[in-house]
Amino acid sequence: MAKPSPNRFDAVMLPHLDAAYNLARWLSGSPTDADDVVQEAFLRAFRFFDGYQGDNPRAWLLAIVRNTWFTEWRRQRHRADATPYDDSFNVDEQLPGWADESGDDPEKLAVRQDETELVHRALATLPVEFREVIVLRELEDMSYKDVAAVAGIPLGTVMSRLSRARRLLCTAVRAAQSGSELPAIRLIKTPPAGPEESKRGN
């Protein structure tokens, strides 16, 4: 079997490096683990790239990232998440106060940064199965169909799990907010990347 062209692989897959890292970061909870997961996932993607015939490389790559995490890292953890699923169908509500705004004054931007950090802390407390659907849908703006493809679950399960995840996140946000001075929360669509993490692709 001929090896895939590195130039073609780079052109198709490298634009999705940030999305791959973002998912790995949220799944693993660790920048170091995320780097390892992404590196291994890209090696796997390159190995099987000549068999890729789809038209959605981001979903294909993120599915590899997810599978890499679950098969190579999560199984090594000493315990699994114990939160039960609620896979009954529920109306897929928008998270209260979810906003994706720009152009505000510096004071509002500073408050928004505090709010974003609070939401990220709350999101990190969710079991990984719920965390991943929030990240894929809300942070990566993926369609329900693509989330289903990445997570390897039926479309109806995506919708019910996302509904449950949003409720859990709202509960976690309110719990975190009760100990802060923020009068209200606005959920911001930005990934949790620090300055050192932005250099991961260099």
XYZ file of N, CA and C in Angstrom:
606
model
N 0.847 -1.198 0.000
C 0.000 0.000 0.000
C 0.881 1.247 0.000
N 0.601 2.158 -0.911
C 1.400 3.371 -1.020
C 1.142 4.284 0.169
N 2.205 4.958 0.596
C 2.072 5.900 1.690
C 1.351 7.155 1.204
N 0.523 7.773 2.072
C -0.157 8.998 1.670
C 0.843 10.118 1.468
N 0.470 11.071 0.629
C 1.328 12.223 0.375
C 1.340 13.139 1.591
N 2.529 13.435 2.143
C 2.579 14.349 3.300
C 1.986 15.712 2.981
N 2.214 16.192 1.752
C 1.692 17.506 1.390
C 0.170 17.519 1.382
N -0.436 16.481 0.845
C -1.893 16.416 0.816
C -2.439 16.251 2.230
N -1.802 15.410 3.018
C -2.241 15.216 4.402
C -2.192 16.533 5.167
N -1.088 17.258 5.040
C -0.950 18.535 5.741
C -2.026 19.520 5.301
N -2.298 19.559 4.008
C -3.278 20.515 3.484
C -4.680 20.221 3.992
N -5.002 18.927 4.132
C -6.355 18.543 4.539
C -6.523 18.545 6.053
N -5.518 18.085 6.784
C -5.671 17.856 8.218
C -5.145 18.966 9.121
N -4.066 19.615 8.746
C -3.493 20.624 9.642
C -4.431 21.781 9.969
N -5.349 22.190 9.065
C -6.290 23.249 9.456
C -7.151 22.882 10.658
N -7.223 21.599 10.997
C -8.069 21.160 12.107
C -7.257 20.810 13.353
N -5.997 21.237 13.378
C -5.130 20.949 14.519
C -5.668 21.579 15.799
N -6.115 22.826 15.721
C -6.630 23.500 16.921
C -7.858 22.785 17.468
N -8.761 22.358 16.569
C -9.960 21.640 17.015
C -9.571 20.322 17.665
N -8.582 19.645 17.091
C -8.116 18.378 17.656
C -7.543 18.590 19.050
N -6.731 19.624 19.197
C -6.146 19.903 20.503
C -7.220 20.310 21.515
N -8.172 21.126 21.068
C -9.227 21.576 21.971
C -10.004 20.387 22.527
N -10.375 19.447 21.655
C -11.102 18.270 22.123
C -10.231 17.439 23.060
N -8.983 17.209 22.680
C -8.090 16.419 23.530
C -7.869 17.088 24.876
N -7.779 18.405 24.880
C -7.570 19.161 26.125
C -8.745 18.991 27.076
N -9.968 19.069 26.518
C -11.147 18.930 27.366
C -11.357 17.490 27.807
N -11.041 16.538 26.953
C -11.198 15.135 27.341
C -10.206 14.740 28.427
N -8.970 15.161 28.256
C -7.909 14.716 29.161
C -7.789 15.569 30.412
N -8.138 16.850 30.288
C -7.962 17.761 31.410
C -6.526 18.151 31.652
N -5.642 17.823 30.722
C -4.220 18.075 30.910
C -3.583 18.525 29.604
N -2.898 19.674 29.601
C -2.201 20.104 28.382
C -1.171 19.094 27.897
N -0.453 18.478 28.831
C 0.565 17.501 28.450
C -0.069 16.276 27.810
N -1.115 15.744 28.443
C -1.812 14.600 27.865
C -2.423 14.957 26.519
N -2.968 16.181 26.410
C -3.575 16.603 25.150
C -2.551 16.613 24.026
N -1.359 17.108 24.310
C -0.297 17.095 23.300
C 0.000 15.667 22.851
N 0.084 14.744 23.812
C 0.373 13.349 23.488
C -0.753 12.723 22.670
N -1.985 13.003 23.066
C -3.140 12.456 22.359
C -3.163 12.953 20.915
N -2.965 14.258 20.742
C -3.002 14.828 19.393
C -1.880 14.266 18.534
N -0.706 14.130 19.106
C 0.416 13.581 18.348
C 0.115 12.158 17.888
N -0.386 11.339 18.801
C -0.718 9.960 18.446
C -1.862 9.920 17.437
N -2.862 10.792 17.617
C -4.001 10.821 16.702
C -3.568 11.213 15.295
N -2.658 12.178 15.187
C -2.184 12.584 13.860
C -1.363 11.471 13.213
N -0.616 10.728 14.007
C 0.111 9.589 13.454
C -0.855 8.537 12.921
N -1.915 8.283 13.677
C -2.919 7.326 13.223
C -3.626 7.840 11.977
N -3.965 9.119 11.978
C -4.648 9.701 10.822
C -3.779 9.602 9.574
N -2.495 9.872 9.721
C -1.588 9.786 8.576
C -1.486 8.350 8.076
N -1.477 7.401 9.021
C -1.336 5.993 8.655
C -2.517 5.512 7.819
N -3.710 6.037 8.115
C -4.911 5.575 7.428
C -5.461 6.597 6.434
N -4.683 7.624 6.166
C -5.206 8.733 5.359
C -5.495 8.324 3.917
N -4.732 7.395 3.372
C -4.963 7.027 1.984
C -6.290 6.299 1.805
N -6.873 5.823 2.904
C -8.184 5.191 2.835
C -9.322 6.145 3.138
N -8.988 7.399 3.447
C -10.022 8.389 3.767
C -10.686 8.866 2.485
N -12.001 8.696 2.396
C -12.740 9.088 1.203
C -13.862 10.077 1.516
N -13.911 10.562 2.729
C -15.017 11.421 3.136
C -14.847 12.860 2.707
N -15.862 13.666 3.060
C -15.823 15.091 2.733
C -15.856 15.960 3.981
N -15.597 15.336 5.153
C -15.598 16.085 6.413
C -14.362 15.695 7.221
N -13.193 16.229 6.830
C -11.960 15.822 7.507
C -11.924 16.183 8.982
N -12.587 17.259 9.381
C -12.562 17.626 10.802
C -13.246 16.553 11.647
N -14.430 16.116 11.227
C -15.142 15.087 11.975
C -14.336 13.786 11.995
N -13.717 13.440 10.871
C -12.914 12.219 10.793
C -11.733 12.290 11.757
N -11.044 13.441 11.769
C -9.887 13.605 12.648
C -10.301 13.615 14.109
N -11.390 14.314 14.435
C -11.815 14.384 15.832
C -12.278 13.021 16.347
N -12.839 12.207 15.469
C -13.198 10.850 15.885
C -11.940 10.058 16.244
N -10.864 10.263 15.492
C -9.599 9.592 15.802
C -9.034 10.111 17.122
N -9.114 11.422 17.339
C -8.651 12.003 18.607
C -9.430 11.393 19.768
N -10.734 11.329 19.636
C -11.569 10.780 20.704
C -11.217 9.320 20.965
N -11.125 8.535 19.907
C -10.815 7.118 20.080
C -9.423 6.914 20.672
N -8.495 7.765 20.276
C -7.150 7.692 20.830
C -7.173 7.931 22.330
N -7.915 8.943 22.745
C -8.002 9.228 24.175
C -8.628 8.069 24.931
N -9.767 7.577 24.438
C -10.477 6.548 25.179
C -9.710 5.239 25.216
N -9.031 4.891 24.149
C -8.361 3.589 24.115
C -6.987 3.613 24.762
N -6.284 4.750 24.686
C -4.897 4.772 25.137
C -4.691 5.470 26.477
N -5.579 6.357 26.846
C -5.363 7.118 28.077
C -6.438 6.866 29.130
N -7.683 6.994 28.761
C -8.726 6.936 29.777
C -8.779 5.585 30.467
N -8.460 4.506 29.768
C -8.511 3.192 30.376
C -7.447 3.014 31.452
N -6.446 3.908 31.457
C -5.395 3.822 32.458
C -5.777 4.512 33.768
N -6.847 5.265 33.725
C -7.260 5.963 34.935
C -7.814 4.976 35.950
N -7.681 5.299 37.233
C -8.031 4.345 38.277
C -9.523 4.227 38.505
N -10.293 5.153 37.926
C -11.739 5.019 38.065
C -12.417 5.630 36.854
N -13.615 5.175 36.551
C -14.402 5.714 35.443
C -15.452 6.661 36.017
N -15.920 7.561 35.177
C -16.996 8.452 35.614
C -18.223 7.619 35.952
N -18.891 7.972 37.059
C -20.003 7.162 37.528
C -21.350 7.837 37.338
N -21.381 9.048 36.752
C -22.654 9.735 36.565
C -23.509 8.982 35.563
N -24.731 8.594 35.908
C -25.575 7.835 34.975
C -26.055 8.702 33.826
N -26.327 8.063 32.705
C -26.860 8.771 31.545
C -28.355 8.976 31.703
N -28.848 9.987 31.022
C -30.277 10.179 30.877
C -30.514 10.304 29.384
N -30.685 9.176 28.706
C -30.764 9.176 27.257
C -32.183 9.276 26.747
N -33.132 9.599 27.620
C -34.475 9.862 27.135
C -34.471 11.170 26.373
N -35.331 11.285 25.369
C -35.327 12.475 24.518
C -35.851 13.675 25.283
N -35.127 14.773 25.168
C -35.546 16.018 25.791
C -35.421 17.137 24.783
N -36.186 18.197 25.000
C -36.072 19.370 24.138
C -34.686 19.961 24.292
N -34.078 20.306 23.187
C -32.688 20.764 23.192
C -32.652 22.272 23.385
N -32.676 22.712 24.646
C -32.736 24.134 24.917
C -31.370 24.777 24.732
N -31.389 26.079 24.409
C -30.153 26.854 24.400
C -29.738 27.094 25.840
N -28.458 27.034 26.099
C -27.995 27.332 27.449
C -28.349 28.769 27.799
N -28.917 29.003 28.959
C -29.289 30.362 29.351
C -28.088 31.294 29.332
N -28.215 32.415 28.636
C -27.169 33.421 28.636
C -26.009 33.129 27.719
N -26.103 32.037 26.910
C -24.989 31.742 26.001
C -24.817 32.908 25.036
N -23.599 33.395 24.914
C -23.354 34.554 24.063
C -22.047 34.387 23.337
N -21.985 34.985 22.176
C -20.757 34.981 21.388
C -20.606 36.391 20.840
N -20.160 37.301 21.682
C -20.178 38.714 21.356
C -18.762 39.234 21.143
N -18.679 40.397 20.530
C -17.381 41.044 20.335
C -17.593 42.544 20.307
N -16.517 43.293 20.474
C -16.592 44.736 20.326
C -17.033 45.481 21.557
N -17.096 44.840 22.717
C -17.487 45.543 23.937
C -16.305 46.331 24.500
N -16.603 47.186 25.476
C -15.540 47.991 26.065
C -14.645 47.132 26.949
N -13.440 47.635 27.297
C -12.469 46.833 28.058
C -13.001 46.307 29.383
N -13.807 47.109 30.075
C -14.339 46.655 31.367
C -15.230 45.435 31.182
N -16.088 45.467 30.158
C -16.953 44.325 29.899
C -16.142 43.113 29.456
N -15.100 43.364 28.702
C -14.250 42.262 28.255
C -13.569 41.585 29.443
N -13.148 42.386 30.439
C -12.512 41.822 31.629
C -13.505 40.968 32.418
N -14.741 41.467 32.553
C -15.778 40.698 33.245
C -16.057 39.413 32.488
N -16.115 39.511 31.164
C -16.390 38.334 30.351
C -15.293 37.277 30.515
N -14.043 37.727 30.646
C -12.952 36.778 30.851
C -13.139 36.024 32.159
N -13.546 36.740 33.205
C -13.820 36.081 34.479
C -14.955 35.070 34.334
N -16.000 35.457 33.597
C -17.134 34.562 33.394
C -16.711 33.317 32.620
N -15.889 33.535 31.602
C -15.423 32.415 30.783
C -14.637 31.430 31.622
N -13.755 31.927 32.467
C -12.960 31.045 33.319
C -13.853 30.265 34.279
N -14.889 30.908 34.782
C -15.810 30.234 35.677
C -16.528 29.100 34.947
N -16.979 29.373 33.716
C -17.663 28.341 32.932
C -16.721 27.190 32.612
N -15.479 27.513 32.277
C -14.507 26.460 31.984
C -14.271 25.568 33.196
N -14.204 26.172 34.376
C -14.027 25.373 35.589
C -15.234 24.464 35.803
N -16.425 25.014 35.564
C -17.638 24.215 35.725
C -17.685 23.090 34.694
N -17.326 23.401 33.457
C -17.335 22.393 32.398
C -16.364 21.262 32.710
N -15.237 21.599 33.311
C -14.226 20.584 33.633
C -14.721 19.589 34.681
N -15.772 19.941 35.435
C -16.288 19.030 36.451
C -17.262 18.001 35.883
N -17.716 18.196 34.657
C -18.665 17.260 34.065
C -17.979 15.940 33.712
N -18.697 14.829 33.808
C -18.151 13.561 33.307
C -17.778 13.700 31.835
N -16.775 12.983 31.412
C -16.216 13.188 30.079
C -17.238 12.953 28.970
N -18.179 12.028 29.157
C -19.164 11.754 28.123
C -20.061 12.956 27.853
N -20.343 13.736 28.902
C -21.152 14.931 28.737
C -20.292 16.115 28.305
N -19.079 16.143 28.811
C -18.166 17.235 28.459
C -17.879 17.246 26.963
N -17.690 16.073 26.379
C -17.307 16.034 24.974
C -18.419 16.557 24.058
N -19.690 16.264 24.368
C -20.751 16.740 23.474
C -20.910 18.246 23.581
N -20.692 18.800 24.774
C -20.721 20.256 24.925
C -19.600 20.888 24.110
N -18.404 20.329 24.213
C -17.255 20.880 23.495
C -17.479 20.811 21.991
N -17.923 19.673 21.496
C -18.104 19.501 20.055
C -19.215 20.396 19.518
N -20.314 20.464 20.238
C -21.464 21.242 19.748
C -21.301 22.735 19.987
N -20.930 23.123 21.204
C -20.948 24.533 21.566
C -19.626 25.246 21.291
N -18.509 24.588 21.538
C -17.220 25.237 21.313
C -16.724 25.060 19.887
N -16.976 23.889 19.308
C -16.527 23.630 17.938
C -17.619 23.873 16.901
N -18.840 24.196 17.351
C -19.962 24.502 16.445
C -20.227 23.391 15.436
N -20.083 22.150 15.861
C -20.346 21.032 14.965
C -21.839 20.731 14.921
N -22.299 20.212 13.790
C -23.696 19.807 13.660
C -23.952 18.587 14.533
N -25.227 18.330 14.833
C -25.571 17.146 15.610
C -25.103 15.883 14.892
N -25.236 15.877 13.580
C -24.812 14.719 12.788
C -23.310 14.477 12.945
N -22.518 15.551 12.901
C -21.075 15.405 13.040
C -20.689 15.006 14.458
N -21.395 15.548 15.451
C -21.135 15.137 16.839
C -21.397 13.647 16.991
N -22.484 13.174 16.393
C -22.801 11.745 16.449
C -21.692 10.915 15.810
N -21.158 11.410 14.684
C -20.094 10.684 13.991
C -18.825 10.635 14.826
N -18.486 11.751 15.453
C -17.266 11.813 16.259
C -17.397 10.947 17.508
N -18.528 11.062 18.189
C -18.716 10.352 19.455
C -19.124 8.899 19.260
N -19.533 8.542 18.038
C -19.923 7.167 17.780
C -21.215 6.765 18.464
N -22.174 7.694 18.519
C -23.459 7.425 19.155
C -24.577 7.879 18.219
N -25.802 7.348 18.392
C -26.916 7.756 17.534
C -27.261 9.230 17.707
N -27.902 9.787 16.675
C -28.267 11.198 16.701
C -29.180 11.528 17.881
N -30.152 10.664 18.141
C -31.047 10.906 19.272
C -30.318 10.917 20.598
N -29.292 10.077 20.721
C -28.490 10.051 21.943
C -27.692 11.332 22.088
N -27.196 11.857 20.964
C -26.484 13.136 21.011
C -27.390 14.206 21.588
N -28.615 14.275 21.092
C -29.531 15.330 21.533
C -29.903 15.192 22.996
N -30.192 13.966 23.437
C -30.563 13.784 24.841
C -29.361 13.977 25.756
N -28.190 13.490 25.319
C -26.996 13.659 26.142
C -26.597 15.129 26.231
N -26.748 15.852 25.123
C -26.429 17.275 25.136
C -27.387 18.039 26.041
N -28.656 17.665 26.002
C -29.628 18.304 26.889
C -29.260 18.065 28.351
N -28.887 16.828 28.665
C -28.471 16.508 30.036
C -27.185 17.256 30.392
N -26.255 17.314 29.439
C -24.988 18.001 29.687
C -25.202 19.478 29.963
N -26.112 20.088 29.225
C -26.392 21.510 29.442
C -26.984 21.743 30.818
N -27.870 20.852 31.237
C -28.449 21.003 32.577
C -27.382 20.835 33.653
N -26.514 19.835 33.468
C -25.432 19.626 34.427
C -24.493 20.827 34.465
N -24.205 21.384 33.285
C -23.313 22.537 33.227
C -23.937 23.742 33.910
N -25.225 23.970 33.647
C -25.899 25.096 34.302
C -25.874 24.944 35.821
N -26.088 23.726 36.293
C -26.036 23.474 37.733
C -24.640 23.737 38.279
N -23.621 23.273 37.554
C -22.241 23.479 37.997
C -21.867 24.955 37.969
N -22.337 25.675 36.952
C -22.054 27.107 36.857
C -22.679 27.845 38.024
N -23.945 27.523 38.317
C -24.618 28.212 39.426
C -23.939 27.894 40.752
N -23.494 26.663 40.899
C -22.796 26.295 42.132
C -21.488 27.061 42.264
N -20.749 27.172 41.148
C -19.489 27.916 41.173
C -19.745 29.402 41.368
N -20.811 29.886 40.763
C -21.128 31.305 40.836
C -21.573 31.723 42.227
N -22.145 30.811 42.968
C -22.629 31.153 44.311
C -21.487 31.558 45.227
N -20.259 31.141 44.883
C -19.107 31.527 45.686
C -18.310 32.651 45.087
N -18.855 33.273 44.019
C -18.157 34.388 43.381
C -18.965 35.652 43.505
N -18.388 36.744 43.031
C -19.068 38.032 43.104
C -19.717 38.395 41.779
N -19.680 37.497 40.814
C -20.284 37.786 39.520
C -21.807 37.771 39.655
N -22.498 38.834 39.226
C -23.939 38.895 39.383
C -24.681 38.013 38.397
N -24.077 37.680 37.265
C -24.745 36.869 36.253
C -23.680 36.162 35.446
N -24.100 35.131 34.749
C -23.129 34.379 33.972
C -23.504 34.416 32.501
N -22.503 34.522 31.660
C -22.709 34.510 30.217
C -21.722 33.495 29.657
N -22.217 32.480 29.011
C -21.372 31.391 28.546
C -20.732 31.764 27.218
N -19.403 31.696 27.153
C -18.644 32.194 26.016
C -18.024 31.044 25.245
N -18.100 31.104 23.941
C -17.576 30.045 23.086
C -16.096 30.255 22.804
N -15.266 29.995 23.799
C -13.825 30.091 23.595
C -13.160 28.907 24.263
N -12.135 28.306 23.658
C -11.462 27.147 24.239
C -10.530 27.547 25.362
N -10.206 26.611 26.278
C -9.354 26.924 27.425
C -7.879 26.804 27.081
N -7.329 27.783 26.383
C -5.922 27.706 25.987
C -5.125 28.798 26.681
N -4.018 28.401 27.300
C -3.106 29.367 27.907
C -2.023 29.748 26.924
N -1.206 30.728 27.251
C -0.146 31.173 26.335
C 0.790 30.064 25.936
N 1.132 29.184 26.907
C 2.064 28.110 26.586
C 1.435 27.088 25.668
N 0.083 26.954 25.741
C -0.598 25.960 24.926
C -0.699 26.389 23.469
N -0.682 27.714 23.222
C -0.816 28.200 21.861
C 0.394 27.870 21.025
N 1.496 27.435 21.684
C 2.721 27.117 20.960
C 2.815 25.641 20.596
N 1.729 24.890 20.852
C 1.810 23.441 20.705
C 2.114 23.007 19.274
N 1.699 23.797 18.288
C 1.912 23.381 16.922
C 3.226 23.819 16.356
N 4.050 24.549 17.140
C 5.316 25.074 16.640
C 6.452 24.098 16.896
